[in-house]
Amino acid sequence: MSRASIFDLLHQRQQPIEPVEEPSSARNDYDAGRLRLLDGVALTASGFVGAGAVPEAQSPALSSSLHGPDGFRLLVHRIADVMPVQELRLGRFEAKALRLHELVQTIVIEALMMLEALPEDTTFDVVLTAPMRSPEAAAIVVEHLRAAIVETQYASALGEIHRTSQDGDPHTVLGVGDSGGMPHVLWISADSLLNDEDVASMQHRRLLGRSSNSAGLYVGEAVVALLLQRLLPEDDGFDTGWQIEKGVTHDHPARATRRDHAKRQALIELLSDAWPLAATTSAAGFGDAETSDASADEVGASTSPARVVIDAMGLPGRAVEIGSALIERWPEIDMIDDGIGIDQFCGWPGEAVTALALALAIAPLSPVESALVLSVEGETRSTAWRLQSCAALAAQSGNHS
């Protein structure tokens, strides 16, 4: 997709206008277990992802420069339309940093356009996650990102901008220290594994897929921008966006050592913990389970996610494990229409996987639909995040007030 068509698409996006609020300064008393996801965009090897826009999955192509341990060219997922950047210093510090810089610069304008839904002069922070070993290279990427924002009408509203090496749980990534942070935050996450070092690392971890019919992951890349709100303990009653609670994580014996039945039951337990039968009502604080289930039916609340995003379906045994667990837990879910595997959609995006999963989760949703993000890449750990529709929670609260 060309950059021109990306701009056309974004200008057509119908975004709800946030309620007017007084600009607020940095605070450090946010609820560490809740975030509100407002919007998200991403650029992947399959194309642009945004509200109402999820492209068709693209097959990997043979790399012109990357080879597997057998000497044959690797199948990779490469983003075709990335903004070229001239920054000779990055190459001297770290080769991968230049590609990350290009990815970040490509998404900046689309990221800032999401701020149009907020009241004028709403302050915001920017958190960048992009794996770079060189502090000098990271500083250059951050400064260029700052310069790109300062050149726009959002310069005066920019709070802190920093890069963190944290990945995984968004609550950890976007947490604030004693110095605090602004309520709204842009999380920009980028990674590219299209280099010899990352290929060697995946090969060492036995994750690499070598041919079109072999189990494993194919190296890819992605850049994602999410607009979120850090919530105070008293914040509630929003009618747009999705509330993200802390991820539910289960540690377990290595998948390769367990029988299919044991793996399926363990994953069902994780799904049950992450999405209780009365999840939509209990999240709003209503009654016991029996009463809550009836109330949920009355207001049309969903007892299953409308969208399921999985990170690594292509690893050995994962498709059977995930498919059987989801069918048993939610027989009504059609994984062809309602689910997506990130690795099969656009290749393995490295440390950008969690942010990309969140963007893919909300892109096709209506305001009253909710989603589940499931991470099963780890051999001994699985994590699930529930993205609960704020509009659905508000409707339930209104019915029970």
GROMACS .gro file of C-alpha atoms in nm:
model
  401
    1MET     CA    1   0.000   0.000   0.000
    2SER     CA    2   0.141   0.339  -0.097
    3ARG     CA    3   0.186   0.615   0.158
    4ALA     CA    4  -0.065   0.826  -0.038
    5SER     CA    5  -0.332   0.559  -0.001
    6ILE     CA    6  -0.250   0.523   0.369
    7PHE     CA    7  -0.318   0.894   0.418
    8ASP     CA    8  -0.642   0.868   0.218
    9LEU     CA    9  -0.754   0.577   0.433
   10LEU     CA   10  -0.670   0.747   0.758
   11HIS     CA   11  -0.855   1.064   0.666
   12GLN     CA   12  -1.166   0.851   0.607
   13ARG     CA   13  -1.150   0.697   0.953
   14GLN     CA   14  -1.448   0.786   1.169
   15GLN     CA   15  -1.307   0.854   1.514
   16PRO     CA   16  -1.520   0.946   1.815
   17ILE     CA   17  -1.427   1.276   1.975
   18GLU     CA   18  -1.314   1.238   2.332
   19PRO     CA   19  -1.497   1.438   2.602
   20VAL     CA   20  -1.339   1.776   2.667
   21GLU     CA   21  -1.110   1.772   2.967
   22GLU     CA   22  -0.871   2.016   3.122
   23PRO     CA   23  -0.505   1.957   3.025
   24SER     CA   24  -0.339   1.771   3.309
   25SER     CA   25   0.020   1.750   3.420
   26ALA     CA   26   0.226   1.441   3.486
   27ARG     CA   27   0.107   1.208   3.762
   28ASN     CA   28   0.247   0.893   3.916
   29ASP     CA   29  -0.065   0.749   4.083
   30TYR     CA   30  -0.209   0.562   3.786
   31ASP     CA   31  -0.370   0.220   3.826
   32ALA     CA   32  -0.088  -0.020   3.736
   33GLY     CA   33  -0.334  -0.293   3.634
   34ARG     CA   34  -0.550  -0.106   3.383
   35LEU     CA   35  -0.505   0.072   3.052
   36ARG     CA   36  -0.752   0.208   2.802
   37LEU     CA   37  -0.668   0.140   2.436
   38LEU     CA   38  -0.816   0.408   2.211
   39ASP     CA   39  -0.676   0.340   1.866
   40GLY     CA   40  -0.396   0.169   1.679
   41VAL     CA   41  -0.223   0.158   1.342
   42ALA     CA   42   0.049  -0.068   1.209
   43LEU     CA   43   0.254  -0.133   0.900
   44THR     CA   44   0.333  -0.496   0.826
   45ALA     CA   45   0.457  -0.705   0.538
   46SER     CA   46   0.091  -0.773   0.455
   47GLY     CA   47   0.005  -0.403   0.444
   48PHE     CA   48  -0.147  -0.132   0.659
   49VAL     CA   49  -0.356  -0.217   0.967
   50GLY     CA   50  -0.598   0.036   1.116
   51ALA     CA   51  -0.957   0.088   1.221
   52GLY     CA   52  -1.166  -0.116   0.977
   53ALA     CA   53  -0.858  -0.209   0.774
   54VAL     CA   54  -0.700  -0.553   0.798
   55PRO     CA   55  -0.533  -0.665   0.474
   56GLU     CA   56  -0.511  -1.019   0.347
   57ALA     CA   57  -0.221  -1.225   0.477
   58GLN     CA   58   0.079  -1.237   0.247
   59SER     CA   59   0.301  -1.538   0.183
   60PRO     CA   60   0.672  -1.505   0.257
   61ALA     CA   61   0.916  -1.443  -0.026
   62LEU     CA   62   1.271  -1.564  -0.078
   63SER     CA   63   1.526  -1.326   0.066
   64SER     CA   64   1.796  -1.194  -0.162
   65SER     CA   65   2.054  -1.183   0.116
   66LEU     CA   66   1.953  -1.406   0.409
   67HIS     CA   67   2.036  -1.775   0.415
   68GLY     CA   68   1.960  -2.056   0.651
   69PRO     CA   69   2.219  -2.294   0.801
   70ASP     CA   70   2.172  -2.522   0.500
   71GLY     CA   71   2.287  -2.244   0.268
   72PHE     CA   72   1.952  -2.197   0.098
   73ARG     CA   73   1.781  -1.858   0.083
   74LEU     CA   74   1.528  -1.798   0.359
   75LEU     CA   75   1.160  -1.722   0.324
   76VAL     CA   76   1.099  -1.382   0.485
   77HIS     CA   77   0.824  -1.122   0.530
   78ARG     CA   78   0.959  -0.780   0.430
   79ILE     CA   79   0.770  -0.449   0.435
   80ALA     CA   80   0.784  -0.308   0.085
   81ASP     CA   81   0.690   0.054   0.155
   82VAL     CA   82   0.923   0.206   0.415
   83MET     CA   83   1.044   0.565   0.424
   84PRO     CA   84   1.415   0.577   0.329
   85VAL     CA   85   1.623   0.771   0.580
   86GLN     CA   86   1.972   0.909   0.536
   87GLU     CA   87   2.152   0.876   0.868
   88LEU     CA   88   2.510   0.759   0.822
   89ARG     CA   89   2.588   0.766   1.195
   90LEU     CA   90   2.348   0.479   1.269
   91GLY     CA   91   2.535   0.239   1.046
   92ARG     CA   92   2.852   0.303   1.240
   93PHE     CA   93   2.689   0.224   1.572
   94GLU     CA   94   2.455  -0.064   1.484
   95ALA     CA   95   2.342  -0.197   1.146
   96LYS     CA   96   1.990  -0.293   1.261
   97ALA     CA   97   1.925   0.054   1.400
   98LEU     CA   98   1.893   0.210   1.054
   99ARG     CA   99   1.607  -0.022   0.958
  100LEU     CA  100   1.434   0.044   1.290
  101HIS     CA  101   1.478   0.417   1.232
  102GLU     CA  102   1.316   0.387   0.889
  103LEU     CA  103   1.022   0.193   1.033
  104VAL     CA  104   0.965   0.445   1.311
  105GLN     CA  105   0.979   0.742   1.075
  106THR     CA  106   0.731   0.569   0.845
  107ILE     CA  107   0.461   0.546   1.115
  108VAL     CA  108   0.506   0.887   1.284
  109ILE     CA  109   0.247   1.081   1.085
  110GLU     CA  110  -0.013   0.805   1.113
  111ALA     CA  111   0.056   0.787   1.487
  112LEU     CA  112   0.004   1.159   1.535
  113MET     CA  113  -0.317   1.155   1.332
  114MET     CA  114  -0.473   0.939   1.603
  115LEU     CA  115  -0.439   1.237   1.838
  116GLU     CA  116  -0.701   1.421   1.632
  117ALA     CA  117  -0.969   1.237   1.834
  118LEU     CA  118  -0.847   1.398   2.158
  119PRO     CA  119  -0.939   1.746   2.281
  120GLU     CA  120  -0.711   2.020   2.153
  121ASP     CA  121  -0.387   2.064   2.349
  122THR     CA  122  -0.423   1.729   2.527
  123THR     CA  123  -0.078   1.643   2.658
  124PHE     CA  124   0.075   1.307   2.577
  125ASP     CA  125   0.391   1.104   2.627
  126VAL     CA  126   0.567   0.889   2.370
  127VAL     CA  127   0.718   0.552   2.460
  128LEU     CA  128   0.934   0.380   2.201
  129THR     CA  129   1.021   0.011   2.211
  130ALA     CA  130   1.276  -0.085   1.948
  131PRO     CA  131   1.556  -0.334   2.027
  132MET     CA  132   1.893  -0.162   1.990
  133ARG     CA  133   2.209  -0.257   2.176
  134SER     CA  134   2.388   0.070   2.107
  135PRO     CA  135   2.291   0.358   2.339
  136GLU     CA  136   2.425   0.603   2.081
  137ALA     CA  137   2.205   0.456   1.807
  138ALA     CA  138   1.900   0.456   2.034
  139ALA     CA  139   1.959   0.823   2.123
  140ILE     CA  140   1.972   0.917   1.756
  141VAL     CA  141   1.645   0.736   1.678
  142VAL     CA  142   1.471   0.900   1.974
  143GLU     CA  143   1.595   1.247   1.881
  144HIS     CA  144   1.478   1.208   1.522
  145LEU     CA  145   1.140   1.094   1.651
  146ARG     CA  146   1.123   1.398   1.878
  147ALA     CA  147   1.218   1.626   1.588
  148ALA     CA  148   0.945   1.479   1.369
  149ILE     CA  149   0.682   1.549   1.636
  150VAL     CA  150   0.812   1.899   1.714
  151GLU     CA  151   0.760   1.993   1.348
  152THR     CA  152   0.384   1.932   1.384
  153GLN     CA  153   0.100   2.109   1.566
  154TYR     CA  154   0.146   1.866   1.855
  155ALA     CA  155   0.483   2.008   1.962
  156SER     CA  156   0.346   2.205   2.258
  157ALA     CA  157   0.146   1.903   2.384
  158LEU     CA  158   0.442   1.663   2.389
  159GLY     CA  159   0.538   1.551   2.736
  160GLU     CA  160   0.816   1.299   2.788
  161ILE     CA  161   0.954   1.089   2.506
  162HIS     CA  162   1.177   0.795   2.589
  163ARG     CA  163   1.278   0.451   2.476
  164THR     CA  164   1.250   0.145   2.698
  165SER     CA  165   1.394  -0.202   2.665
  166GLN     CA  166   1.085  -0.349   2.829
  167ASP     CA  167   0.869  -0.566   2.609
  168GLY     CA  168   0.577  -0.798   2.670
  169ASP     CA  169   0.311  -0.669   2.906
  170PRO     CA  170   0.187  -0.323   2.799
  171HIS     CA  171   0.126  -0.221   3.160
  172THR     CA  172   0.496  -0.265   3.231
  173VAL     CA  173   0.605  -0.091   2.912
  174LEU     CA  174   0.386   0.213   2.982
  175GLY     CA  175   0.435   0.228   3.357
  176VAL     CA  176   0.559   0.553   3.509
  177GLY     CA  177   0.821   0.614   3.773
  178ASP     CA  178   0.831   0.870   4.052
  179SER     CA  179   0.850   1.151   3.797
  180GLY     CA  180   0.512   1.045   3.661
  181GLY     CA  181   0.367   1.069   3.313
  182MET     CA  182   0.081   1.214   3.111
  183PRO     CA  183  -0.257   1.037   3.102
  184HIS     CA  184  -0.237   0.979   2.726
  185VAL     CA  185   0.054   0.801   2.567
  186LEU     CA  186   0.161   0.697   2.219
  187TRP     CA  187   0.333   0.360   2.225
  188ILE     CA  188   0.546   0.313   1.914
  189SER     CA  189   0.693  -0.034   1.877
  190ALA     CA  190   0.918  -0.153   1.594
  191ASP     CA  191   1.134  -0.451   1.519
  192SER     CA  192   1.291  -0.615   1.217
  193LEU     CA  193   1.449  -0.959   1.216
  194LEU     CA  194   1.571  -0.931   0.857
  195ASN     CA  195   1.938  -0.953   0.949
  196ASP     CA  196   2.191  -1.229   1.001
  197GLU     CA  197   2.214  -1.186   1.379
  198ASP     CA  198   1.841  -1.225   1.445
  199VAL     CA  199   1.818  -1.516   1.200
  200ALA     CA  200   2.102  -1.689   1.387
  201SER     CA  201   1.926  -1.625   1.719
  202MET     CA  202   1.600  -1.778   1.595
  203GLN     CA  203   1.790  -2.073   1.456
  204HIS     CA  204   1.965  -2.123   1.792
  205ARG     CA  205   1.627  -2.119   1.969
  206ARG     CA  206   1.491  -2.368   1.712
  207LEU     CA  207   1.212  -2.132   1.607
  208LEU     CA  208   1.313  -2.077   1.246
  209GLY     CA  209   1.101  -2.212   0.962
  210ARG     CA  210   1.320  -2.311   0.669
  211SER     CA  211   1.076  -2.407   0.395
  212SER     CA  212   0.719  -2.333   0.298
  213ASN     CA  213   0.588  -2.656   0.452
  214SER     CA  214   0.801  -2.677   0.766
  215ALA     CA  215   0.693  -2.586   1.118
  216GLY     CA  216   0.845  -2.272   1.259
  217LEU     CA  217   0.848  -1.895   1.226
  218TYR     CA  218   0.954  -1.689   0.926
  219VAL     CA  219   1.142  -1.371   1.005
  220GLY     CA  220   0.949  -1.052   0.950
  221GLU     CA  221   0.918  -0.695   1.068
  222ALA     CA  222   0.652  -0.451   1.181
  223VAL     CA  223   0.602  -0.105   1.321
  224VAL     CA  224   0.302  -0.023   1.540
  225ALA     CA  225   0.159   0.289   1.702
  226LEU     CA  226  -0.103   0.263   1.976
  227LEU     CA  227  -0.286   0.545   2.149
  228LEU     CA  228  -0.363   0.457   2.510
  229GLN     CA  229  -0.477   0.621   2.831
  230ARG     CA  230  -0.322   0.553   3.167
  231LEU     CA  231  -0.610   0.524   3.409
  232LEU     CA  232  -0.645   0.659   3.759
  233PRO     CA  233  -0.814   0.432   4.018
  234GLU     CA  234  -1.132   0.641   3.998
  235ASP     CA  235  -1.146   0.651   3.616
  236ASP     CA  236  -1.450   0.463   3.488
  237GLY     CA  237  -1.757   0.496   3.269
  238PHE     CA  238  -1.590   0.552   2.931
  239ASP     CA  239  -1.803   0.482   2.625
  240THR     CA  240  -1.522   0.439   2.371
  241GLY     CA  241  -1.208   0.230   2.355
  242TRP     CA  242  -1.110  -0.098   2.518
  243GLN     CA  243  -0.997  -0.158   2.875
  244ILE     CA  244  -0.690  -0.380   2.905
  245GLU     CA  245  -0.631  -0.547   3.238
  246LYS     CA  246  -0.306  -0.711   3.339
  247GLY     CA  247  -0.228  -1.017   3.136
  248VAL     CA  248  -0.295  -1.358   3.288
  249THR     CA  249   0.021  -1.571   3.272
  250HIS     CA  250   0.056  -1.944   3.336
  251ASP     CA  251   0.393  -2.116   3.366
  252HIS     CA  252   0.391  -2.484   3.275
  253PRO     CA  253   0.617  -2.775   3.175
  254ALA     CA  254   0.772  -2.755   2.830
  255ARG     CA  255   0.514  -2.803   2.556
  256ALA     CA  256   0.735  -3.055   2.376
  257THR     CA  257   0.727  -3.289   2.678
  258ARG     CA  258   0.347  -3.290   2.725
  259ARG     CA  259   0.067  -3.485   2.565
  260ASP     CA  260  -0.194  -3.304   2.356
  261HIS     CA  261  -0.466  -3.352   2.619
  262ALA     CA  262  -0.255  -3.197   2.894
  263LYS     CA  263  -0.161  -2.900   2.675
  264ARG     CA  264  -0.522  -2.844   2.574
  265GLN     CA  265  -0.650  -2.854   2.932
  266ALA     CA  266  -0.380  -2.616   3.049
  267LEU     CA  267  -0.471  -2.368   2.778
  268ILE     CA  268  -0.842  -2.398   2.859
  269GLU     CA  269  -0.758  -2.310   3.219
  270LEU     CA  270  -0.570  -2.003   3.099
  271LEU     CA  271  -0.863  -1.896   2.879
  272SER     CA  272  -1.103  -1.945   3.171
  273ASP     CA  273  -0.888  -1.732   3.400
  274ALA     CA  274  -0.844  -1.459   3.141
  275TRP     CA  275  -1.208  -1.458   3.030
  276PRO     CA  276  -1.440  -1.585   3.305
  277LEU     CA  277  -1.791  -1.681   3.200
  278ALA     CA  278  -1.925  -1.361   3.357
  279ALA     CA  279  -1.625  -1.151   3.251
  280THR     CA  280  -1.822  -0.866   3.102
  281THR     CA  281  -2.039  -0.819   3.407
  282SER     CA  282  -1.790  -0.902   3.678
  283ALA     CA  283  -1.554  -0.641   3.532
  284ALA     CA  284  -1.823  -0.384   3.603
  285GLY     CA  285  -1.871  -0.516   3.956
  286PHE     CA  286  -2.216  -0.674   3.945
  287GLY     CA  287  -2.349  -0.944   4.178
  288ASP     CA  288  -2.281  -1.314   4.182
  289ALA     CA  289  -2.207  -1.526   3.876
  290GLU     CA  290  -2.562  -1.654   3.828
  291THR     CA  291  -2.717  -1.308   3.843
  292SER     CA  292  -2.438  -1.161   3.633
  293ASP     CA  293  -2.486  -1.414   3.354
  294ALA     CA  294  -2.856  -1.330   3.334
  295SER     CA  295  -2.781  -0.960   3.338
  296ALA     CA  296  -2.527  -0.998   3.062
  297ASP     CA  297  -2.788  -1.162   2.842
  298GLU     CA  298  -3.031  -0.879   2.914
  299VAL     CA  299  -2.795  -0.609   2.791
  300GLY     CA  300  -2.653  -0.814   2.506
  301ALA     CA  301  -2.307  -0.854   2.659
  302SER     CA  302  -2.085  -1.112   2.490
  303THR     CA  303  -1.971  -1.420   2.679
  304SER     CA  304  -1.697  -1.485   2.421
  305PRO     CA  305  -1.450  -1.263   2.237
  306ALA     CA  306  -1.546  -1.132   1.895
  307ARG     CA  307  -1.180  -1.150   1.792
  308VAL     CA  308  -0.890  -1.376   1.892
  309VAL     CA  309  -0.530  -1.290   1.804
  310ILE     CA  310  -0.257  -1.554   1.850
  311ASP     CA  311   0.113  -1.479   1.819
  312ALA     CA  312   0.273  -1.803   1.698
  313MET     CA  313   0.040  -2.057   1.538
  314GLY     CA  314   0.318  -2.196   1.319
  315LEU     CA  315   0.536  -2.346   1.592
  316PRO     CA  316   0.521  -2.726   1.631
  317GLY     CA  317   0.196  -2.844   1.789
  318ARG     CA  318   0.056  -2.497   1.850
  319ALA     CA  319  -0.225  -2.511   1.592
  320VAL     CA  320  -0.371  -2.830   1.743
  321GLU     CA  321  -0.325  -2.706   2.100
  322ILE     CA  322  -0.486  -2.368   2.034
  323GLY     CA  323  -0.759  -2.486   1.800
  324SER     CA  324  -0.882  -2.765   2.026
  325ALA     CA  325  -0.876  -2.544   2.337
  326LEU     CA  326  -1.067  -2.261   2.169
  327ILE     CA  327  -1.329  -2.496   2.024
  328GLU     CA  328  -1.390  -2.653   2.364
  329ARG     CA  329  -1.399  -2.318   2.542
  330TRP     CA  330  -1.600  -2.124   2.280
  331PRO     CA  331  -1.761  -2.352   2.019
  332GLU     CA  332  -1.926  -2.050   1.857
  333ILE     CA  333  -1.595  -1.893   1.751
  334ASP     CA  334  -1.495  -1.938   1.387
  335MET     CA  335  -1.117  -1.900   1.375
  336ILE     CA  336  -1.125  -1.840   1.000
  337ASP     CA  337  -1.345  -1.533   1.037
  338ASP     CA  338  -1.282  -1.432   1.398
  339GLY     CA  339  -0.917  -1.524   1.454
  340ILE     CA  340  -0.574  -1.442   1.321
  341GLY     CA  341  -0.225  -1.579   1.374
  342ILE     CA  342   0.034  -1.302   1.362
  343ASP     CA  343   0.317  -1.521   1.233
  344GLN     CA  344   0.103  -1.648   0.947
  345PHE     CA  345  -0.033  -1.302   0.873
  346CYS     CA  346   0.293  -1.110   0.838
  347GLY     CA  347   0.582  -1.319   0.970
  348TRP     CA  348   0.739  -1.307   1.314
  349PRO     CA  349   0.778  -0.937   1.414
  350GLY     CA  350   1.011  -0.992   1.708
  351GLU     CA  351   0.965  -0.755   2.000
  352ALA     CA  352   0.686  -0.567   1.820
  353VAL     CA  353   0.458  -0.871   1.856
  354THR     CA  354   0.255  -0.758   2.160
  355ALA     CA  355   0.180  -0.411   2.027
  356LEU     CA  356   0.094  -0.558   1.686
  357ALA     CA  357  -0.139  -0.811   1.849
  358LEU     CA  358  -0.330  -0.528   2.017
  359ALA     CA  359  -0.361  -0.335   1.691
  360LEU     CA  360  -0.483  -0.645   1.506
  361ALA     CA  361  -0.727  -0.722   1.786
  362ILE     CA  362  -0.919  -0.393   1.769
  363ALA     CA  363  -0.890  -0.314   1.398
  364PRO     CA  364  -1.205  -0.503   1.285
  365LEU     CA  365  -1.410  -0.455   1.604
  366SER     CA  366  -1.725  -0.253   1.648
  367PRO     CA  367  -1.725  -0.027   1.956
  368VAL     CA  368  -1.925  -0.282   2.160
  369GLU     CA  369  -1.714  -0.587   2.073
  370SER     CA  370  -1.428  -0.726   2.282
  371ALA     CA  371  -1.119  -0.930   2.196
  372LEU     CA  372  -0.863  -1.173   2.335
  373VAL     CA  373  -0.487  -1.170   2.269
  374LEU     CA  374  -0.307  -1.498   2.328
  375SER     CA  375   0.070  -1.544   2.348
  376VAL     CA  376   0.191  -1.904   2.312
  377GLU     CA  377   0.536  -1.850   2.161
  378GLY     CA  378   0.709  -1.947   2.484
  379GLU     CA  379   0.780  -2.314   2.542
  380THR     CA  380   0.703  -2.295   2.914
  381ARG     CA  381   0.482  -1.986   2.943
  382SER     CA  382   0.147  -1.872   2.802
  383THR     CA  383  -0.021  -1.532   2.848
  384ALA     CA  384  -0.364  -1.394   2.764
  385TRP     CA  385  -0.493  -1.036   2.763
  386ARG     CA  386  -0.862  -0.947   2.757
  387LEU     CA  387  -0.960  -0.630   2.571
  388GLN     CA  388  -1.299  -0.534   2.713
  389SER     CA  389  -1.519  -0.289   2.522
  390CYS     CA  390  -1.571   0.028   2.730
  391ALA     CA  391  -1.902   0.087   2.550
  392ALA     CA  392  -2.027  -0.257   2.657
  393LEU     CA  393  -1.917  -0.193   3.015
  394ALA     CA  394  -2.089   0.147   3.011
  395ALA     CA  395  -2.410  -0.012   2.879
  396GLN     CA  396  -2.404  -0.270   3.156
  397SER     CA  397  -2.339  -0.002   3.417
  398GLY     CA  398  -2.632   0.202   3.285
  399ASN     CA  399  -2.864  -0.098   3.305
  400HIS     CA  400  -2.767  -0.162   3.666
  401SER     CA  401  -2.740   0.191   3.801
   0.00000   0.00000   0.00000
